[in-house]
Structure formats: structure tokens, C-alpha cells
Coordinates of C-alpha atoms in Angstrom, one line a residue:
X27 CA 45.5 -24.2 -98.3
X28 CA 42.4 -26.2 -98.9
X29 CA 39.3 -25.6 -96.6
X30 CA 38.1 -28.1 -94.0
X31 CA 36.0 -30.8 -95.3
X32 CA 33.7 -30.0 -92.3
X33 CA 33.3 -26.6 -91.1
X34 CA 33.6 -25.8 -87.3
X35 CA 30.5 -24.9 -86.5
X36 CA 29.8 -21.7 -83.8
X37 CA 26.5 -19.1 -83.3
X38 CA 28.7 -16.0 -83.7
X39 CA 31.9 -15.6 -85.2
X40 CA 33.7 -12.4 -84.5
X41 CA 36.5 -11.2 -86.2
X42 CA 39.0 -9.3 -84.3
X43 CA 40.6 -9.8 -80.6
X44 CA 40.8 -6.1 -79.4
X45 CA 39.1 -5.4 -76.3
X46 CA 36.0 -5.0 -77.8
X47 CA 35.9 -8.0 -79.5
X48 CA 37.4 -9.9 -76.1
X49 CA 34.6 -8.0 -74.1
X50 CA 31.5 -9.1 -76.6
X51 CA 32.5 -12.5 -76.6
X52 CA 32.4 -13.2 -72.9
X53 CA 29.3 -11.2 -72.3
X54 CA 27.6 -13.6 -75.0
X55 CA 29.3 -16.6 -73.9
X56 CA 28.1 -16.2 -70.3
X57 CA 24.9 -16.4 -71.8
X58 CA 25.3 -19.9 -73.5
X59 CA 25.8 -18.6 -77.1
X60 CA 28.8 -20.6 -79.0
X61 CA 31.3 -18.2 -79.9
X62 CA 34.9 -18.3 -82.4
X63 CA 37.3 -15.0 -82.4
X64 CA 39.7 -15.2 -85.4
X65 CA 42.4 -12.6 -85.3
X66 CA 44.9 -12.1 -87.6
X67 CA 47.4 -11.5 -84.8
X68 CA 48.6 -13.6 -82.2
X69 CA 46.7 -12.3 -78.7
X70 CA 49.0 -13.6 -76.6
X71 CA 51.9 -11.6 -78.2
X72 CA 50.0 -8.5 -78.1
X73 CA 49.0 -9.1 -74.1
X74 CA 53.2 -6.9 -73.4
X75 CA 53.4 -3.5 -72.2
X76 CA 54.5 -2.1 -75.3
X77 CA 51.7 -3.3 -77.6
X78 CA 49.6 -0.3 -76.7
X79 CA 50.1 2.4 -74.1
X80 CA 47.1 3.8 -74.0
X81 CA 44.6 4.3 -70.9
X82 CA 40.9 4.3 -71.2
X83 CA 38.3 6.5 -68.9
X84 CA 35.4 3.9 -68.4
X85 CA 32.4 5.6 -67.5
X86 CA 29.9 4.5 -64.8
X87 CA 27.2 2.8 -66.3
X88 CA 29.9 0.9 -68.6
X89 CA 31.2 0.2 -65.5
X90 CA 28.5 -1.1 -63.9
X91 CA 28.1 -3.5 -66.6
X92 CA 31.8 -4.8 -66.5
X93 CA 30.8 -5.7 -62.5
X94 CA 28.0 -7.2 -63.6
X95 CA 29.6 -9.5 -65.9
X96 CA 32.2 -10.2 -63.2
X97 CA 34.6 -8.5 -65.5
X98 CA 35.9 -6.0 -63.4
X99 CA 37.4 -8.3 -61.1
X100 CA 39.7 -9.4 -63.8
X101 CA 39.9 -6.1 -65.6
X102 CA 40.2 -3.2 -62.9
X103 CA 42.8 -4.8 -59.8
X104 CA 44.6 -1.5 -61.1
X105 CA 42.1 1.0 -61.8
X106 CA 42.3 4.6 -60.9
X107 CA 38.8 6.2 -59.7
X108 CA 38.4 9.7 -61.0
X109 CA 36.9 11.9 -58.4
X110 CA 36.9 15.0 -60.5
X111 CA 37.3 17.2 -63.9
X112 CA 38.8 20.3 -64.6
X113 CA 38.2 21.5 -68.0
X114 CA 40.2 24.7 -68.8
X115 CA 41.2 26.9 -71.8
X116 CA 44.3 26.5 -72.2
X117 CA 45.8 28.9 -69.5
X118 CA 42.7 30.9 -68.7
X119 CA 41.8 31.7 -65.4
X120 CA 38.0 30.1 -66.6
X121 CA 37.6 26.5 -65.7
X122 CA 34.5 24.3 -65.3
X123 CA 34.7 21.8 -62.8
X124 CA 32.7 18.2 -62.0
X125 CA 33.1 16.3 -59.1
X126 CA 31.5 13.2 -57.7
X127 CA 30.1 14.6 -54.7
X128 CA 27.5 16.2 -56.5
X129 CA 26.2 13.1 -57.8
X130 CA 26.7 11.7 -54.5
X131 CA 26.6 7.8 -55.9
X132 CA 30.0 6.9 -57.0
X133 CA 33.5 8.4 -59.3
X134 CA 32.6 9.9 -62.6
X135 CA 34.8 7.0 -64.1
X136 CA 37.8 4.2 -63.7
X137 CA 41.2 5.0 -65.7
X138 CA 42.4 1.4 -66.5
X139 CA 45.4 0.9 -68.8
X140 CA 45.0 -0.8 -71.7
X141 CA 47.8 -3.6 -71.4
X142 CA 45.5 -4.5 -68.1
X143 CA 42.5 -4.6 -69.6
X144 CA 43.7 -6.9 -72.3
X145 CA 45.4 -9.2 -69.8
X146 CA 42.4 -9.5 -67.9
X147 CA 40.0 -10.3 -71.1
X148 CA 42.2 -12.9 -72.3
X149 CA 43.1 -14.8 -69.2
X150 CA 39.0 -14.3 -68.5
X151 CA 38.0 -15.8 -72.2
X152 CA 40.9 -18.6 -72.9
X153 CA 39.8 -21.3 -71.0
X154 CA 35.9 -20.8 -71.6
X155 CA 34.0 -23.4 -72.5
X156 CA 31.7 -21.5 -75.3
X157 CA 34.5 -19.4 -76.5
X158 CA 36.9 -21.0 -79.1
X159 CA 40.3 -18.4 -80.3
X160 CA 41.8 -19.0 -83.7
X161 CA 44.6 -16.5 -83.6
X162 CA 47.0 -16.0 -85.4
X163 CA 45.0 -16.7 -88.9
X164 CA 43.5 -14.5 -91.7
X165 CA 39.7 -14.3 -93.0
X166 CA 40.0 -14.7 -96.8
X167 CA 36.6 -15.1 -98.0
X168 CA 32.7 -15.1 -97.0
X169 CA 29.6 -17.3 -98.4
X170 CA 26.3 -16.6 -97.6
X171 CA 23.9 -19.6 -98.0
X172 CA 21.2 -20.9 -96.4
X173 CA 20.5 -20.0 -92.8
X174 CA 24.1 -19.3 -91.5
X175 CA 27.6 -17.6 -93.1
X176 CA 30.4 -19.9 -93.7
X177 CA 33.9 -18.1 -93.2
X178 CA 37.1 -19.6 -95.0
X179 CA 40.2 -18.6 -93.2
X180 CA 44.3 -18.6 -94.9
X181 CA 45.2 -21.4 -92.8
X182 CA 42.7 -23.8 -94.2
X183 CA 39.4 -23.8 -91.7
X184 CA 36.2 -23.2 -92.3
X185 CA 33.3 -21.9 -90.0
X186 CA 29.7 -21.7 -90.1
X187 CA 27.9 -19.6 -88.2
X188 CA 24.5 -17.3 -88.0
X189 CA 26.2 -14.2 -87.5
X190 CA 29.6 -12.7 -88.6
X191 CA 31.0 -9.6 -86.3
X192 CA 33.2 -7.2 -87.1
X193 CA 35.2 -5.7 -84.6
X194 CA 38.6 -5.4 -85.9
X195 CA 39.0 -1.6 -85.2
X196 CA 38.6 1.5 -87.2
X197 CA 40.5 -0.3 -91.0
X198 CA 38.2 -2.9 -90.7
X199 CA 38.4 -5.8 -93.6
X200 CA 35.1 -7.0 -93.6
X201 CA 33.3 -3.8 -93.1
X202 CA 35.1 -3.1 -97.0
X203 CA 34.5 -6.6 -98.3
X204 CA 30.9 -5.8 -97.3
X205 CA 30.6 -2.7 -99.4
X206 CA 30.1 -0.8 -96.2
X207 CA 31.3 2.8 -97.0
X208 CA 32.9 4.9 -94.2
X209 CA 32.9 8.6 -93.9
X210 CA 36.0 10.4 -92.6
X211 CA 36.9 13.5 -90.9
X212 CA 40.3 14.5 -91.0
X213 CA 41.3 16.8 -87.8
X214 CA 44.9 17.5 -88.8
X215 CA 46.1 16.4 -85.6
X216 CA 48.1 13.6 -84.0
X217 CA 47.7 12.4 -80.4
X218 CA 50.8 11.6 -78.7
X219 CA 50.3 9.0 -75.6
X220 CA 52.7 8.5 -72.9
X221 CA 52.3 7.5 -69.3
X222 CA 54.3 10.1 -67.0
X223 CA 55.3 10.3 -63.1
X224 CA 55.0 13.5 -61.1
X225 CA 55.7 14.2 -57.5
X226 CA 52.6 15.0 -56.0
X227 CA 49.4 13.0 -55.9
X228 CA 46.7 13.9 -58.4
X229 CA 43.8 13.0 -56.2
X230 CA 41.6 11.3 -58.8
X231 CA 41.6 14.2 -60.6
X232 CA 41.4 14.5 -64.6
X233 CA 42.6 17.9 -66.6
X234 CA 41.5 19.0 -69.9
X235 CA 43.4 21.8 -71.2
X236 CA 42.3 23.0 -74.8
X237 CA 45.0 25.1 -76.7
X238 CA 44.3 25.7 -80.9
X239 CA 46.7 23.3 -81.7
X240 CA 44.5 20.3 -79.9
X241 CA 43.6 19.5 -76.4
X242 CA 46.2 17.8 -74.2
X243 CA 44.8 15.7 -71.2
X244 CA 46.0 14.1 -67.9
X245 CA 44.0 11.4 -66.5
X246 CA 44.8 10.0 -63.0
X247 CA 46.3 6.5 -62.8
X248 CA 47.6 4.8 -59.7
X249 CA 50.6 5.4 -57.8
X250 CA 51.5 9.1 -58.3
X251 CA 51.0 9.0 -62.5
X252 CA 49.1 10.2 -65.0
X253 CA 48.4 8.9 -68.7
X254 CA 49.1 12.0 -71.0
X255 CA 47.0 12.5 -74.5
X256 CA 49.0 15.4 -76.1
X257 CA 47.5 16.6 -79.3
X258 CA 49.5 18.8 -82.0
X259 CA 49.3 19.3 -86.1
X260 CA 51.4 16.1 -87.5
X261 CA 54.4 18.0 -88.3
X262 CA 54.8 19.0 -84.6
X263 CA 53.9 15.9 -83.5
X264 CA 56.4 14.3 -85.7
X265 CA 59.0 16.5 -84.6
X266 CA 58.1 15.6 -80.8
X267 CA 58.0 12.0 -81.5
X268 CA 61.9 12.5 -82.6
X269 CA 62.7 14.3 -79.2
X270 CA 65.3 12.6 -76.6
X271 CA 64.2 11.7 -73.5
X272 CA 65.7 15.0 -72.2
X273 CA 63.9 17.3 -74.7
X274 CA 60.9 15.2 -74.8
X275 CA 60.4 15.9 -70.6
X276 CA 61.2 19.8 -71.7
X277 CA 58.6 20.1 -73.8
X278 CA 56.3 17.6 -71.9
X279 CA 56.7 20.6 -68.4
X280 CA 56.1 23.7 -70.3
X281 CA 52.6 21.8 -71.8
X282 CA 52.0 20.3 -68.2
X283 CA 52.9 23.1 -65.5
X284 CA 54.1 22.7 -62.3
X285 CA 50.8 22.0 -60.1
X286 CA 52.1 18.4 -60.2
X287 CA 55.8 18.8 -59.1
X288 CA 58.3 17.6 -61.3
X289 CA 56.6 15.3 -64.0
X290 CA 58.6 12.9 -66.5
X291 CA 57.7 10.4 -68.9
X292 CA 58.2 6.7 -68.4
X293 CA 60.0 6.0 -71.3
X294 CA 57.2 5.0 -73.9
X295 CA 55.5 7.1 -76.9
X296 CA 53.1 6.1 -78.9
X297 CA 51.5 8.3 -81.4
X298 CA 48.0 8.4 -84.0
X299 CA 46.5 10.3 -86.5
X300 CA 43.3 11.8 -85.4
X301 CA 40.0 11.6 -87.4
X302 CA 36.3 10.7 -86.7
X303 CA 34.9 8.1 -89.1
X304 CA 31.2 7.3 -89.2
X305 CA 29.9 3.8 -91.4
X306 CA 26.9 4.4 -93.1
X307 CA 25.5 1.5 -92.4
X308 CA 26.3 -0.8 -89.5
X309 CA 25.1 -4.1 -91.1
X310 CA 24.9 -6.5 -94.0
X311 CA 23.2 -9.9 -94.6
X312 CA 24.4 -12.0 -91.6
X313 CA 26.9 -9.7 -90.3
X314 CA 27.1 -6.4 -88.3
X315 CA 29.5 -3.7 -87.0
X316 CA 30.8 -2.9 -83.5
X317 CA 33.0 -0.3 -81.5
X318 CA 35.4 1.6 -84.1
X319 CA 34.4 -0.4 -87.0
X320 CA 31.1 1.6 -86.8
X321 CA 32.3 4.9 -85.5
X322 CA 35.9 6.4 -84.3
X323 CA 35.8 9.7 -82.7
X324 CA 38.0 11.9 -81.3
X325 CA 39.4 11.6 -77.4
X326 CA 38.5 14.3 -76.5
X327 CA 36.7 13.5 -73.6
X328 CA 37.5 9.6 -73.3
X329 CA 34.8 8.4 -75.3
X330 CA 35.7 6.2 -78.0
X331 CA 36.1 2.8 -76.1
X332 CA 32.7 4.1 -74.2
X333 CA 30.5 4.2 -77.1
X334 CA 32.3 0.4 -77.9
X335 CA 31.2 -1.1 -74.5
X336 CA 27.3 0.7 -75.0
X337 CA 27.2 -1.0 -78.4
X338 CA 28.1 -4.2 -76.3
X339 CA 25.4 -4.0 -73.9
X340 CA 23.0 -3.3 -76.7
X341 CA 23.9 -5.7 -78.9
X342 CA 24.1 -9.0 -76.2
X343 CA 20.7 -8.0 -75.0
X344 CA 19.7 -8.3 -78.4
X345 CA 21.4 -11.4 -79.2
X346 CA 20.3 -13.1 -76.0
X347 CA 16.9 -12.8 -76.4
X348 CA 16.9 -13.9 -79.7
X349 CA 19.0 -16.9 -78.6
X350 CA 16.7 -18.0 -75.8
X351 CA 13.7 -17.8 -77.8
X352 CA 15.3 -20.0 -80.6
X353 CA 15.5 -17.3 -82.9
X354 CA 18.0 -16.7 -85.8
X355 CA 21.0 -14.4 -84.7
X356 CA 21.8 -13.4 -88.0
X357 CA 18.5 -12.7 -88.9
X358 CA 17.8 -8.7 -90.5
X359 CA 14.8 -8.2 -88.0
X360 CA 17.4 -9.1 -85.1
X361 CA 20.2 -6.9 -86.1
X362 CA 17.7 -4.0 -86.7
X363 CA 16.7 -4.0 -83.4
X364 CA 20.7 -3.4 -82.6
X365 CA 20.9 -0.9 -84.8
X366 CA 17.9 1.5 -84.1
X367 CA 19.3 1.6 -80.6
X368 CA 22.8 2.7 -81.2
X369 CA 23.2 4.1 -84.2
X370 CA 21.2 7.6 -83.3
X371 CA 23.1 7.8 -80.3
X372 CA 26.6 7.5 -81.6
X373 CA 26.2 9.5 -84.6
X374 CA 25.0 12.2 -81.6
X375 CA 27.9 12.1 -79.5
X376 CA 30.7 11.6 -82.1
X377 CA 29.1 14.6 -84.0
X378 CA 29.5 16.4 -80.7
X379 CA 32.9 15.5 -79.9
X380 CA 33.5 16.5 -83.2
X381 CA 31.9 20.2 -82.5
X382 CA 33.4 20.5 -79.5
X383 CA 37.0 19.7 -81.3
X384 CA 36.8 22.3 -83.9
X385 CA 35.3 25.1 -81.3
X386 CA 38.4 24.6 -79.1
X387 CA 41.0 23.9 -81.9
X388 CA 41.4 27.0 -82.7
X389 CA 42.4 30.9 -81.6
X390 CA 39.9 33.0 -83.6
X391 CA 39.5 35.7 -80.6
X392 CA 35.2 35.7 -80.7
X393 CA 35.3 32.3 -80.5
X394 CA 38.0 31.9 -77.6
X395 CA 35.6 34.5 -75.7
X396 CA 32.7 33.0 -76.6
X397 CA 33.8 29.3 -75.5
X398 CA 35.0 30.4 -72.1
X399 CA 32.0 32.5 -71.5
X400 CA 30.1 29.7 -72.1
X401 CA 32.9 27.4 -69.3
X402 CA 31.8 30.3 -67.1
X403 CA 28.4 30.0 -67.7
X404 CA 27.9 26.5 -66.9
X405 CA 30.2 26.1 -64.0
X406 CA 27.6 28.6 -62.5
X407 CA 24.4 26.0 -63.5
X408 CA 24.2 23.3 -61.3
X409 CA 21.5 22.0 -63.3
X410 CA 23.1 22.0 -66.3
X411 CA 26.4 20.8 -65.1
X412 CA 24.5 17.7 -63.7
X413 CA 23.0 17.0 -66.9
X414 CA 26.4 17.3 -68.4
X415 CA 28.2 15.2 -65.9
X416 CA 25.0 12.1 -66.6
X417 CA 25.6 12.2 -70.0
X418 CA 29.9 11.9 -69.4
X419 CA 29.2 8.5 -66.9
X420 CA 26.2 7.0 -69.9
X421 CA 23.3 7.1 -67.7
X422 CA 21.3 9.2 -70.2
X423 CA 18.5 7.5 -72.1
X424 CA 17.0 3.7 -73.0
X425 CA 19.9 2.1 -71.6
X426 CA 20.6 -1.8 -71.8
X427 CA 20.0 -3.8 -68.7
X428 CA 24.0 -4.7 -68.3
X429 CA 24.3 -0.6 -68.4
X430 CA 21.9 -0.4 -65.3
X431 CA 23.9 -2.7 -63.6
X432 CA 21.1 -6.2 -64.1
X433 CA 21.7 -9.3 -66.0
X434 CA 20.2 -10.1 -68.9

């Protein structure tokens, strides 16, 4: 289709709808920057409970920043607090356990299920005035030229904005077209998600068991279930995928115990293949990376959408400034700013999820010693354990004001 004779004009464009993308564009919208989303995908088709059953931990300075944008509100009407952690080896006796009281200021995180955090991010961004959603359409080319980007999409428009963002999730198009390389490590695993109801009430409190073949987790969500993240070798996880119902809740007991009562799944499965994936670099001329784009890591410990929201509150603060000084968004001084304050930081903690995944993933006897040893150890270290908990709920380090919980 021919391109627009005049281009729509806009201050950011981001590519991609997720919640990351949702989440950015509100937080710079409520701060008077013009913003377009394109998505190839129709957003309100993917708002249905079977798009994605996953469930996301948010930690507490995320959090904090989701209140401040009078997110939360729309977002968490459904959120499960979690009061505690128990982190085991698979059925050892050794556990290491974090609780909020010995913080003293608030849960060590909100599960929120995905389906309601997009619901909330859409009906919170499709009626504001400096956000503009071209969805469904396609991205097919990109020209740089003097002082702004202009984006040609498949159905015939053109944009021009300063800045092009792209937040389309770990197989990101634009990251590629902008000869950004990726590097990928493969765990030889495949998480299995699935919400399931059990008898008893959980409390608010997570479990991470680790076993060789991957770590499974429950994580506390309202009303007497839990969100499950069962993680086996592909073939196994392939041949679990395949079970009935009946079989599926037979294998799903012997993995969960009985500390729960009886426990079943809701019906849904949704499986991945597990990798970590770091970009080399997170920006080009006039455009940058976000979330999964830039880095995918493991879930083992809830992370992932984590590390999106910190690049969120990073990046607007950024932005912001540059916009109310009357400076160019897209600008390489601007971006560089964003990226020598997240980069470090999420190469540090996806490299540590990653060594944390290979020490538990496997059954080599020294190591299975050594790792609940060291369980052992730090359950007995207040000090340490606090330092651990701080860096689970992001209140290590610089942090952006919306991550302490100020506006910009």
C-alpha cells in the first residue's frame, strides 16, 4: 500500500503492545510526551484469558512505582500479596526462608496475573489523550533523516518521530533490522504454566523447590490458588503437555505434595522454551531496546518482567527530562544516559539467575551438598538474608525516582 502523503507525527513511537510497551507509554504520556504503539496484533483480541496464563511476582519498588503512576489501581484490584518465601532443595529437609516481618515495611511482592494486568493497561491507555494505538498493522521499513525517524507501516501510514522503541518481546524485529546481535543461552528446559486450586489457604506464601531437572514454583494468587511454573527437559515437558486432565493432576500432586490439600489444575497449559538472551547493545541511531528485547532470563525467581519495569523507570526519567528541557529524545547523549544505568545491572542479575539455574539443575552429589549447605548457611545470617531479600523487592542501588515511590 502506498505511504501517507503526510506522516503522523508523534515524540516516541513504540513498537509492540505487551505490558511493557503498555506500561512505558502511559508513564511517558502522563508526562506530556506524544506517544504511537503499533502492534502487529490486535490488543483488544489478546486482552481473553487464554492469551497468556502466566502470573508475574512484582517486586516492591516496582510496585511502588505502578502506585505512583496510579497504575495499580487499574492493574492490581486482584493482586495476591506475598508475605513469605520458602526456597527448598527439592525434598530436603534444608530450606531458607524470607518473610516480610523482618523488613517490617510491606510484602516482599504482588502476584498479579497477566490477563489482568493487560486489561488494566489497556483500558488505562485507550482513551488517553497523548497516546495514539495502531494495532493490528506491521512495521515494514525505517528512514533515518534529519532530526526524527520516519516509520512506514504494511497498511499504508507513515510516522515521524524522535525516537523509535522496541519492545516487542524477546524475537524482536527491529532489534534484527538494526543489526543488533543477541546472545543466547540455551537451558534445555521448558516451563510449563498452569493456574491450580488446592484446599487449604496458602497464606501469601511462595515455594521454590529446585530438583535437577528445573525448578518448579507456586506463587500465591487469590482465593485459595496458586500459579504453577513447572520446569522439565523438552521431551518431558512435551510428553506432560500431552497428558489428560486426569494424568496431568497425577503428575501435577507427586511434584506438588500434600501441604496444600488436594490441588488441581484449572484447565489451562501453556508451555516455553527456556533460554537467557542478552543484546549486545541496547541502542541504535534514534532507537533503543526495552524489557525482553534487551535481556530474557530465566524465572527462576520472578524476575524477568521486573528487570522490564526498572528499565521503565529509568528510561521515562531520562526521557522526561530531556523533554522538559526541549531536548532531542532520540538524541545518542540521551539514550546513553539510559543505558549506563541499566545495562550493568541487568547483565548482573540475569548472569546470576543464570548461575543460580545451572547450580540447582543438576544432581552432581558435591554440588547438591554444597548448595544446601550454603541454604543452611544463610537462613542462619540475618544480615545476609536481609541483603538478599533488598535485592529480591529492587531497592538496591541508584534507583529511579518512580522506583522510590516520587514522581518525576
Amino acid at each position: 500500500m502506498a505511504k501517507s502523503p503526510h506522516p503522523t507525527k508523534a515524540d516516541i513511537l513504540i513498537s509492540g503492545a505487551g505490558v511493557v510497551g503498555m506500561t512505558l507509554a502511559y508513564s511517558l504520556a502522563s508526562y506530556g510526551i506524544k506517544i504511537i504503539i503499533v502492534d502487529t496484533l490486535d490488543v483488544k483480541s489478546s486482552l481473553n484469558d487464554e492469551f497468556d496464563g502466566r502470573s508475574y511476582a512484582i517486586s516492591y519498588a516496582p510496585y511502588l512505582m505502578l502506585k505512583t503512576l496510579g497504575l495499580w489501581d487499574k492493574i492490581g484490584k486482584n493482586a495476591q500479596p506475598i508475605n513469605e518465601i520458602h526456597i527448598t532443595d527439592g525434598d530436603s529437609p534444608v530450606f531458607l526462608h524470607f518473610d516480610e516481618k523482618e523488613l517490617g515495611d510491606g510484602p516482599l511482592g504482588q502476584m498479579v496475573e497477566v490477563r489482568h494486568i493487560r486489561a488494566g493497561l489497556f483500558a488505562a491507555i485507550k482513551n488517553h489523550k497523548n497516546i495514539k494505538i495502531i494495532a493490528p498493522d506491521k512495521i515494514t521499513s525505517t528512514e533515518l533523516l534529519s532530526g526524527h525517524a520516519q516509520v512506514n507501516l504494511e497498511g499504508g501510514t507513515s510516522i515521524r518521530a524522535s525516537l523509535v522503541i522496541g519492545a516487542e518481546g524477546r524475537g524482536s524485529p527491529l532489534r534484527e533490522a538494526n543489526d543488533i546481535k543477541v546472545r543466547v543461552w540455551d537451558y534445555n528446559q521448558t516451563g510449563i504454566v498452569t493456574t491450580v486450586e488446592h484446599a487449604l489457604d496458602h497464606q501469601g506464601i511462595a515455594h521454590e523447590k529446585f530438583f535437577p531437572s528445573g525448578p518448579f514454583a507456586i506463587l500465591p494468587l487469590k482465593d485459595n490458588r496458586s500459579s504453577i511454573v513447572w520446569c522439565e527437559p523438552p521431551e518431558r515437558a512435551k510428553t506432560i503437555m500431552a497428558l489428560s486432565e486426569r494424568s496431568f493432576n497425577a503428575e501435577l500432586k507427586k511434584k506438588f505434595g500434600t501441604f496444600l490439600g488436594d490441588v488441581k489444575s484449572l484447565g489451562h497449559r501453556w508451555s516455553y522454551p527456556l533460554n537467557m538472551q542478552l543484546a549486545d547493545d541496547y541502542t541504535a541511531e534514534r532507537f533503543c531496546l526495552i524489557g525482553d528485547a534487551a535481556h530474557g532470563i530465566h524465572p527462576i525467581a520472578g524476575q524477568g518482567f521486573n528487570l522490564g519495569l526498572r528499565d521503565i523507570a529509568a528510561l521515562s526519567e531520562v526521557l522526561v527530562n530531556a523533554h522538559r528541557l526541549g531536548g532531542d529524545l532520540g538524541s545518542e547523549l540521551v539514550l546513553e544516559r539510559y543505558v549506563h544505568w541499566r545495562r550493568t545491572d541487568n547483565n548482573i542479575l540475569a548472569l546470576g539467575m543464570d548461575g543460580l539455574t545451572r547450580l540447582f539443575s543438576n544432581d552432581n552429589a558435591v554440588i547438591s551438598f554444597a548448595r544446601r549447605a550454603g541454604l543452611a548457611a544463610v537462613e542462619e545470617l540475618p544480615a545476609v538474608k536481609e541483603f538478599f531479600m533488598n535485592h529480591a523487592r529492587g531497592t538496591v542501588g541508584k534507583l529511579p525516582k518512580l522506583l522510590r515511590g516520587g514522581p518525576l
